[in-house]
Amino acid sequence: MTTSQASARAATPPGSARSAAGHDASGYDASGQGDQRLWRWIAFAPALAMMVALSVLPIANLVVTSFQNITWAAGQATRSWVGLAHYRALFSDNLFAAGLSNTVIFALAAVAGQMVLAFAMALMVSKIGRGRVLYRAIFILPLLIPGIVIGAIWKLMLNFDFGLVNKALGLFGVMPHDWLGSPETALLSVIVVDIWHWTPFCFLLFLAGLESLPQDVFEAAKMDGAGPWQELAYVTLPLMVPTIIVTFAFRLIVAFKVFDEVYLLTGGGPGTSTEVLSFTLYQRFFTEDKAGYGSAMSVAIIFLVSILLVVAISARRGTGRQP
């Protein structure tokens, strides 16, 4: 190497010199960065295509159909554009209004009951040293039963003539009651069944959250003289807030889409006492064959569930902890 070449190399700033092969002074191949990005997109393309095919396209088709009226003639579908007529009809649909009201009542009442019972059960099991696995297995049994079997079980238990509920109440002198056939108690009965069915799910989440809490905090609380109720109020509950929010949000969204329990137990009756949005949609779309109006109702339900999801995510981020 000549003196002029050495001086030129010394004057070149570090990282700015590149060889003919495309390597910089540190040996990094800058030309390979674009290739890596390309291969990432190629690897991600199948998953992206599947997501678009299974999620985006069906929802887009649903939205388009909500602006159309579909009629059938000679086995062929005839589509005509109606604009926002279906969406305006939602505001005057008494069945949709009853379904929305019952769904909100059902979701709030059922999820509140599940949260309280599940947290109490999880707190109890977390304090047990021996037999925890047995209690856990017993408590999650309702979650393992298929929905059709749950409908049959509770249809028999709440039967007016020979149901176990009326038989048990009769031992205390209470007259039998038509739990599923009375407008005053039909929705309450469905709420009780949903609480019985989904409390084990909340129980598992709460138990996992309680078992993951740092024990040194509880030891410090005991050293400071905190009793069981003070420990619960000032240590356990604040630490469990993120888990409680996630569990509540997930169950609220799922409860908002309830269908099988209403369909199996009451069929939306008596009257509109147990009419919920999913059952109303089922009637409009599949029973009455109103595809366009049913699509508009589906879009409205998706919008409502999306609002719940956004609120849940915002509340979860507000806790300052990551799941």
Coordinates of C-alpha atoms in Angstrom, one line a residue:
M1 CA 0.0 0.0 0.0
T2 CA 1.4 3.4 -1.0
T3 CA 1.5 6.4 1.3
S4 CA -1.3 8.2 -0.7
Q5 CA -3.5 5.1 -0.4
A6 CA -3.0 4.9 3.4
S7 CA -3.7 8.6 3.8
A8 CA -6.9 8.3 1.8
R9 CA -8.1 5.3 3.9
A10 CA -7.3 7.1 7.1
A11 CA -9.2 10.2 5.9
T12 CA -12.3 8.2 5.2
P13 CA -14.9 8.4 8.1
P14 CA -15.6 5.1 9.8
G15 CA -18.7 3.3 8.4
S16 CA -18.7 5.3 5.1
A17 CA -16.4 3.2 3.1
R18 CA -17.9 0.3 1.2
S19 CA -16.1 -2.4 -0.8
A20 CA -17.1 -3.5 -4.2
A21 CA -18.8 -6.5 -2.6
G22 CA -21.3 -4.2 -0.8
H23 CA -19.8 -4.5 2.8
D24 CA -19.2 -1.4 4.9
A25 CA -16.2 -0.9 7.2
S26 CA -17.7 -2.9 10.0
G27 CA -18.4 -5.9 7.7
Y28 CA -22.2 -5.4 7.7
D29 CA -23.9 -6.3 4.4
A30 CA -26.2 -3.4 3.8
S31 CA -27.6 -4.9 0.6
G32 CA -29.0 -7.9 2.6
Q33 CA -31.3 -5.7 4.6
G34 CA -33.8 -5.4 1.8
D35 CA -33.6 -9.2 1.1
Q36 CA -34.4 -9.9 4.7
R37 CA -37.4 -7.6 4.6
L38 CA -38.6 -9.3 1.4
W39 CA -38.3 -12.8 2.9
R40 CA -40.2 -11.6 6.0
W41 CA -43.1 -10.5 3.8
I42 CA -43.0 -13.7 1.8
A43 CA -43.1 -15.8 5.0
F44 CA -46.0 -13.6 6.3
A45 CA -48.0 -13.6 3.1
P46 CA -49.8 -17.0 3.7
A47 CA -51.0 -16.0 7.1
L48 CA -52.0 -12.6 5.8
A49 CA -53.9 -14.1 2.9
M50 CA -55.7 -16.5 5.2
M51 CA -56.7 -13.7 7.6
V52 CA -58.1 -11.6 4.7
A53 CA -59.9 -14.6 3.2
L54 CA -61.5 -15.7 6.5
S55 CA -62.1 -12.4 8.2
V56 CA -61.9 -9.3 6.1
L57 CA -63.7 -10.5 3.0
P58 CA -66.7 -12.0 4.8
I59 CA -67.1 -8.9 6.9
A60 CA -66.8 -6.7 3.7
N61 CA -69.4 -8.9 2.0
L62 CA -71.7 -8.5 5.1
V63 CA -71.4 -4.8 5.0
V64 CA -72.2 -4.7 1.3
T65 CA -75.2 -7.0 1.8
S66 CA -76.5 -4.7 4.5
F67 CA -77.2 -2.1 1.9
Q68 CA -79.1 -4.5 -0.3
N69 CA -82.5 -6.2 -0.4
I70 CA -82.3 -9.8 -1.5
T71 CA -85.2 -11.7 -3.0
W72 CA -85.4 -15.2 -4.5
A73 CA -87.0 -16.1 -7.7
A74 CA -86.6 -19.4 -9.6
G75 CA -83.7 -20.4 -7.4
Q76 CA -81.8 -17.2 -8.2
A77 CA -81.0 -14.3 -5.8
T78 CA -82.0 -10.8 -7.0
R79 CA -80.2 -7.9 -5.3
S80 CA -81.4 -4.4 -5.2
W81 CA -79.8 -1.4 -3.4
V82 CA -81.7 0.2 -0.6
G83 CA -79.1 2.4 0.9
L84 CA -79.5 3.0 4.7
A85 CA -83.1 1.7 4.8
H86 CA -82.1 -1.4 6.8
Y87 CA -80.2 0.6 9.4
R88 CA -83.0 3.1 9.8
A89 CA -85.4 0.2 10.3
L90 CA -83.3 -1.0 13.3
F91 CA -84.4 2.1 15.3
S92 CA -88.1 1.2 14.8
D93 CA -87.7 -2.5 15.3
N94 CA -89.3 -3.3 18.7
L95 CA -87.8 -6.8 18.7
F96 CA -84.3 -5.4 18.2
A97 CA -84.9 -2.9 21.0
A98 CA -86.1 -5.7 23.3
G99 CA -83.1 -7.8 22.4
L100 CA -80.7 -5.0 23.0
S101 CA -82.2 -4.2 26.4
N102 CA -82.3 -7.9 27.5
T103 CA -78.8 -8.4 26.2
V104 CA -77.4 -5.6 28.3
I105 CA -79.2 -6.7 31.4
F106 CA -78.2 -10.3 30.9
A107 CA -74.5 -9.5 30.2
L108 CA -74.1 -7.2 33.2
A109 CA -76.0 -9.4 35.7
A110 CA -74.5 -12.7 34.6
V111 CA -70.9 -11.4 34.4
A112 CA -71.2 -9.7 37.8
G113 CA -72.4 -12.9 39.4
Q114 CA -69.7 -14.9 37.8
M115 CA -66.9 -12.5 38.8
V116 CA -68.0 -12.4 42.5
L117 CA -68.5 -16.2 42.8
A118 CA -65.3 -17.0 40.8
F119 CA -63.2 -14.7 42.9
A120 CA -64.5 -16.1 46.1
M121 CA -63.9 -19.7 44.9
A122 CA -60.4 -18.9 43.7
L123 CA -59.5 -17.1 46.9
M124 CA -60.7 -20.1 48.9
V125 CA -58.8 -22.6 46.8
S126 CA -55.6 -20.5 46.8
K127 CA -55.6 -20.8 50.6
I128 CA -56.0 -24.6 50.6
G129 CA -52.7 -26.5 51.0
R130 CA -54.0 -30.1 50.5
G131 CA -56.6 -31.2 48.0
R132 CA -56.3 -28.1 45.7
V133 CA -56.3 -30.2 42.6
L134 CA -59.5 -32.0 43.6
Y135 CA -61.4 -28.8 44.3
R136 CA -60.1 -27.3 41.0
A137 CA -61.4 -30.4 39.1
I138 CA -64.8 -30.2 40.8
F139 CA -65.2 -26.5 40.2
I140 CA -64.5 -26.6 36.5
L141 CA -66.9 -29.5 35.7
P142 CA -69.7 -27.2 34.4
L143 CA -67.3 -25.7 31.9
L144 CA -66.7 -29.2 30.3
I145 CA -70.3 -30.0 29.7
P146 CA -71.6 -29.4 26.1
G147 CA -74.2 -26.7 25.7
I148 CA -76.9 -29.0 24.5
V149 CA -76.5 -31.1 27.6
I150 CA -76.6 -28.0 29.8
G151 CA -79.9 -27.0 28.2
A152 CA -81.3 -30.5 28.9
I153 CA -80.1 -30.5 32.5
W154 CA -81.6 -27.1 33.4
K155 CA -84.8 -27.7 31.3
L156 CA -85.5 -30.7 33.6
M157 CA -84.4 -28.9 36.8
L158 CA -86.6 -25.9 36.2
N159 CA -89.6 -27.9 35.0
F160 CA -92.9 -26.8 36.6
D161 CA -94.3 -30.3 37.3
F162 CA -91.3 -32.4 38.3
G163 CA -88.3 -30.1 38.3
L164 CA -85.8 -30.5 41.2
V165 CA -85.9 -26.8 41.9
N166 CA -89.6 -26.8 42.6
K167 CA -89.3 -30.1 44.5
A168 CA -86.6 -28.6 46.8
L169 CA -88.6 -25.4 47.4
G170 CA -91.7 -27.5 48.1
L171 CA -89.9 -28.9 51.1
F172 CA -90.0 -25.4 52.6
G173 CA -93.6 -24.8 51.7
V174 CA -93.0 -22.8 48.6
M175 CA -95.5 -23.3 45.8
P176 CA -94.1 -24.5 42.4
H177 CA -93.3 -21.8 39.9
D178 CA -93.0 -21.9 36.1
W179 CA -89.4 -20.5 36.0
L180 CA -89.0 -20.6 32.2
G181 CA -92.6 -19.8 31.3
S182 CA -93.1 -16.7 33.4
P183 CA -92.0 -13.3 32.0
E184 CA -90.9 -12.2 35.5
T185 CA -88.4 -15.1 36.0
A186 CA -87.5 -16.4 32.5
L187 CA -84.6 -14.0 32.0
L188 CA -83.4 -14.5 35.6
S189 CA -83.4 -18.3 35.1
V190 CA -81.3 -17.9 32.0
I191 CA -78.9 -15.7 33.9
V192 CA -78.6 -18.3 36.7
V193 CA -77.8 -21.0 34.1
D194 CA -75.1 -18.8 32.5
I195 CA -73.6 -18.0 35.9
W196 CA -73.5 -21.8 36.6
H197 CA -71.9 -22.5 33.3
W198 CA -69.2 -19.8 33.0
T199 CA -68.2 -19.2 36.6
P200 CA -65.5 -22.0 36.3
F201 CA -63.9 -20.1 33.4
C202 CA -63.5 -17.0 35.6
F203 CA -62.4 -19.2 38.5
L204 CA -59.4 -20.5 36.5
L205 CA -58.3 -17.1 35.4
F206 CA -58.6 -15.7 39.0
L207 CA -56.8 -18.7 40.5
A208 CA -53.9 -18.3 38.0
G209 CA -53.7 -14.6 38.9
L210 CA -53.7 -15.2 42.6
E211 CA -51.0 -17.9 42.3
S212 CA -48.8 -15.5 40.3
L213 CA -48.9 -12.7 42.9
P214 CA -45.6 -11.9 44.6
Q215 CA -45.6 -13.5 48.1
D216 CA -43.1 -11.0 49.6
V217 CA -45.8 -8.3 49.5
F218 CA -48.1 -10.5 51.6
E219 CA -45.4 -11.3 54.0
A220 CA -44.6 -7.6 54.5
A221 CA -48.4 -6.9 55.0
K222 CA -48.5 -9.5 57.7
M223 CA -45.4 -8.1 59.4
D224 CA -47.2 -4.7 59.5
G225 CA -50.1 -6.3 61.3
A226 CA -52.6 -6.5 58.4
G227 CA -55.6 -8.8 59.0
P228 CA -57.3 -11.1 56.4
W229 CA -59.8 -8.4 55.3
Q230 CA -57.1 -5.6 55.2
E231 CA -54.9 -7.9 53.2
L232 CA -57.7 -8.6 50.8
A233 CA -58.7 -4.9 50.4
Y234 CA -55.2 -3.3 50.3
V235 CA -53.0 -6.0 48.8
T236 CA -54.9 -8.7 46.9
L237 CA -57.5 -6.7 45.1
P238 CA -55.1 -3.9 43.9
L239 CA -52.7 -6.5 42.6
M240 CA -55.5 -8.4 40.9
V241 CA -57.0 -5.4 39.1
P242 CA -55.4 -6.2 35.7
T243 CA -56.6 -9.8 35.8
I244 CA -60.1 -8.7 36.9
I245 CA -60.3 -6.2 34.1
V246 CA -59.3 -8.7 31.4
T247 CA -61.6 -11.4 32.8
F248 CA -64.6 -9.0 33.0
A249 CA -64.0 -7.7 29.5
F250 CA -63.7 -11.1 27.9
R251 CA -66.7 -12.5 29.7
L252 CA -68.8 -9.3 28.9
I253 CA -68.0 -9.6 25.2
V254 CA -68.9 -13.3 25.2
A255 CA -72.1 -12.8 27.2
F256 CA -73.1 -10.1 24.7
K257 CA -73.2 -12.8 22.1
V258 CA -75.3 -15.3 24.1
F259 CA -77.5 -17.6 22.0
D260 CA -77.4 -21.3 22.8
E261 CA -78.8 -21.0 26.4
V262 CA -81.7 -18.8 25.2
Y263 CA -82.4 -21.0 22.3
L264 CA -82.4 -24.2 24.3
L265 CA -84.3 -23.0 27.4
T266 CA -86.8 -20.4 26.3
G267 CA -86.7 -19.8 22.6
G268 CA -86.8 -16.1 23.3
G269 CA -90.1 -16.3 25.2
P270 CA -92.4 -15.9 26.8
G271 CA -93.1 -12.9 24.6
T272 CA -89.9 -10.9 24.4
S273 CA -88.8 -11.5 28.0
T274 CA -85.6 -13.4 27.0
E275 CA -85.2 -12.0 23.5
V276 CA -81.5 -11.2 23.0
L277 CA -79.6 -9.8 20.0
S278 CA -78.2 -13.0 18.8
F279 CA -81.6 -14.7 18.9
T280 CA -83.2 -11.8 17.1
L281 CA -80.6 -11.9 14.4
Y282 CA -81.2 -15.7 14.1
Q283 CA -84.9 -15.1 13.6
R284 CA -84.5 -12.3 11.1
F285 CA -81.7 -13.9 9.0
F286 CA -82.5 -17.6 9.0
T287 CA -86.2 -17.9 10.0
E288 CA -87.6 -14.9 8.1
D289 CA -85.0 -15.0 5.3
K290 CA -84.3 -11.3 5.5
A291 CA -80.6 -11.5 4.5
G292 CA -80.2 -7.7 3.9
Y293 CA -81.8 -6.7 7.1
G294 CA -80.1 -9.5 9.0
S295 CA -76.7 -8.3 7.6
A296 CA -77.4 -4.7 8.8
M297 CA -78.3 -6.1 12.3
S298 CA -75.0 -8.1 12.2
V299 CA -73.0 -5.0 11.4
A300 CA -74.7 -3.2 14.3
I301 CA -73.8 -6.1 16.7
I302 CA -70.2 -6.1 15.5
F303 CA -70.0 -2.4 16.1
L304 CA -71.3 -2.7 19.6
V305 CA -68.9 -5.6 20.4
S306 CA -66.0 -3.6 19.0
I307 CA -66.9 -0.7 21.3
L308 CA -66.7 -3.1 24.2
L309 CA -63.4 -4.4 23.0
V310 CA -61.9 -0.9 22.7
V311 CA -63.1 0.1 26.1
A312 CA -61.6 -3.1 27.6
I313 CA -58.2 -2.5 25.9
S314 CA -58.2 1.1 27.1
A315 CA -59.0 0.1 30.7
R316 CA -56.4 -2.7 30.6
R317 CA -53.7 -0.2 29.4
G318 CA -54.7 2.2 32.2
T319 CA -53.7 -0.3 34.8
G320 CA -50.0 0.1 33.8
R321 CA -49.3 -3.7 33.6
Q322 CA -49.0 -6.0 30.7
P323 CA -50.7 -9.4 30.7

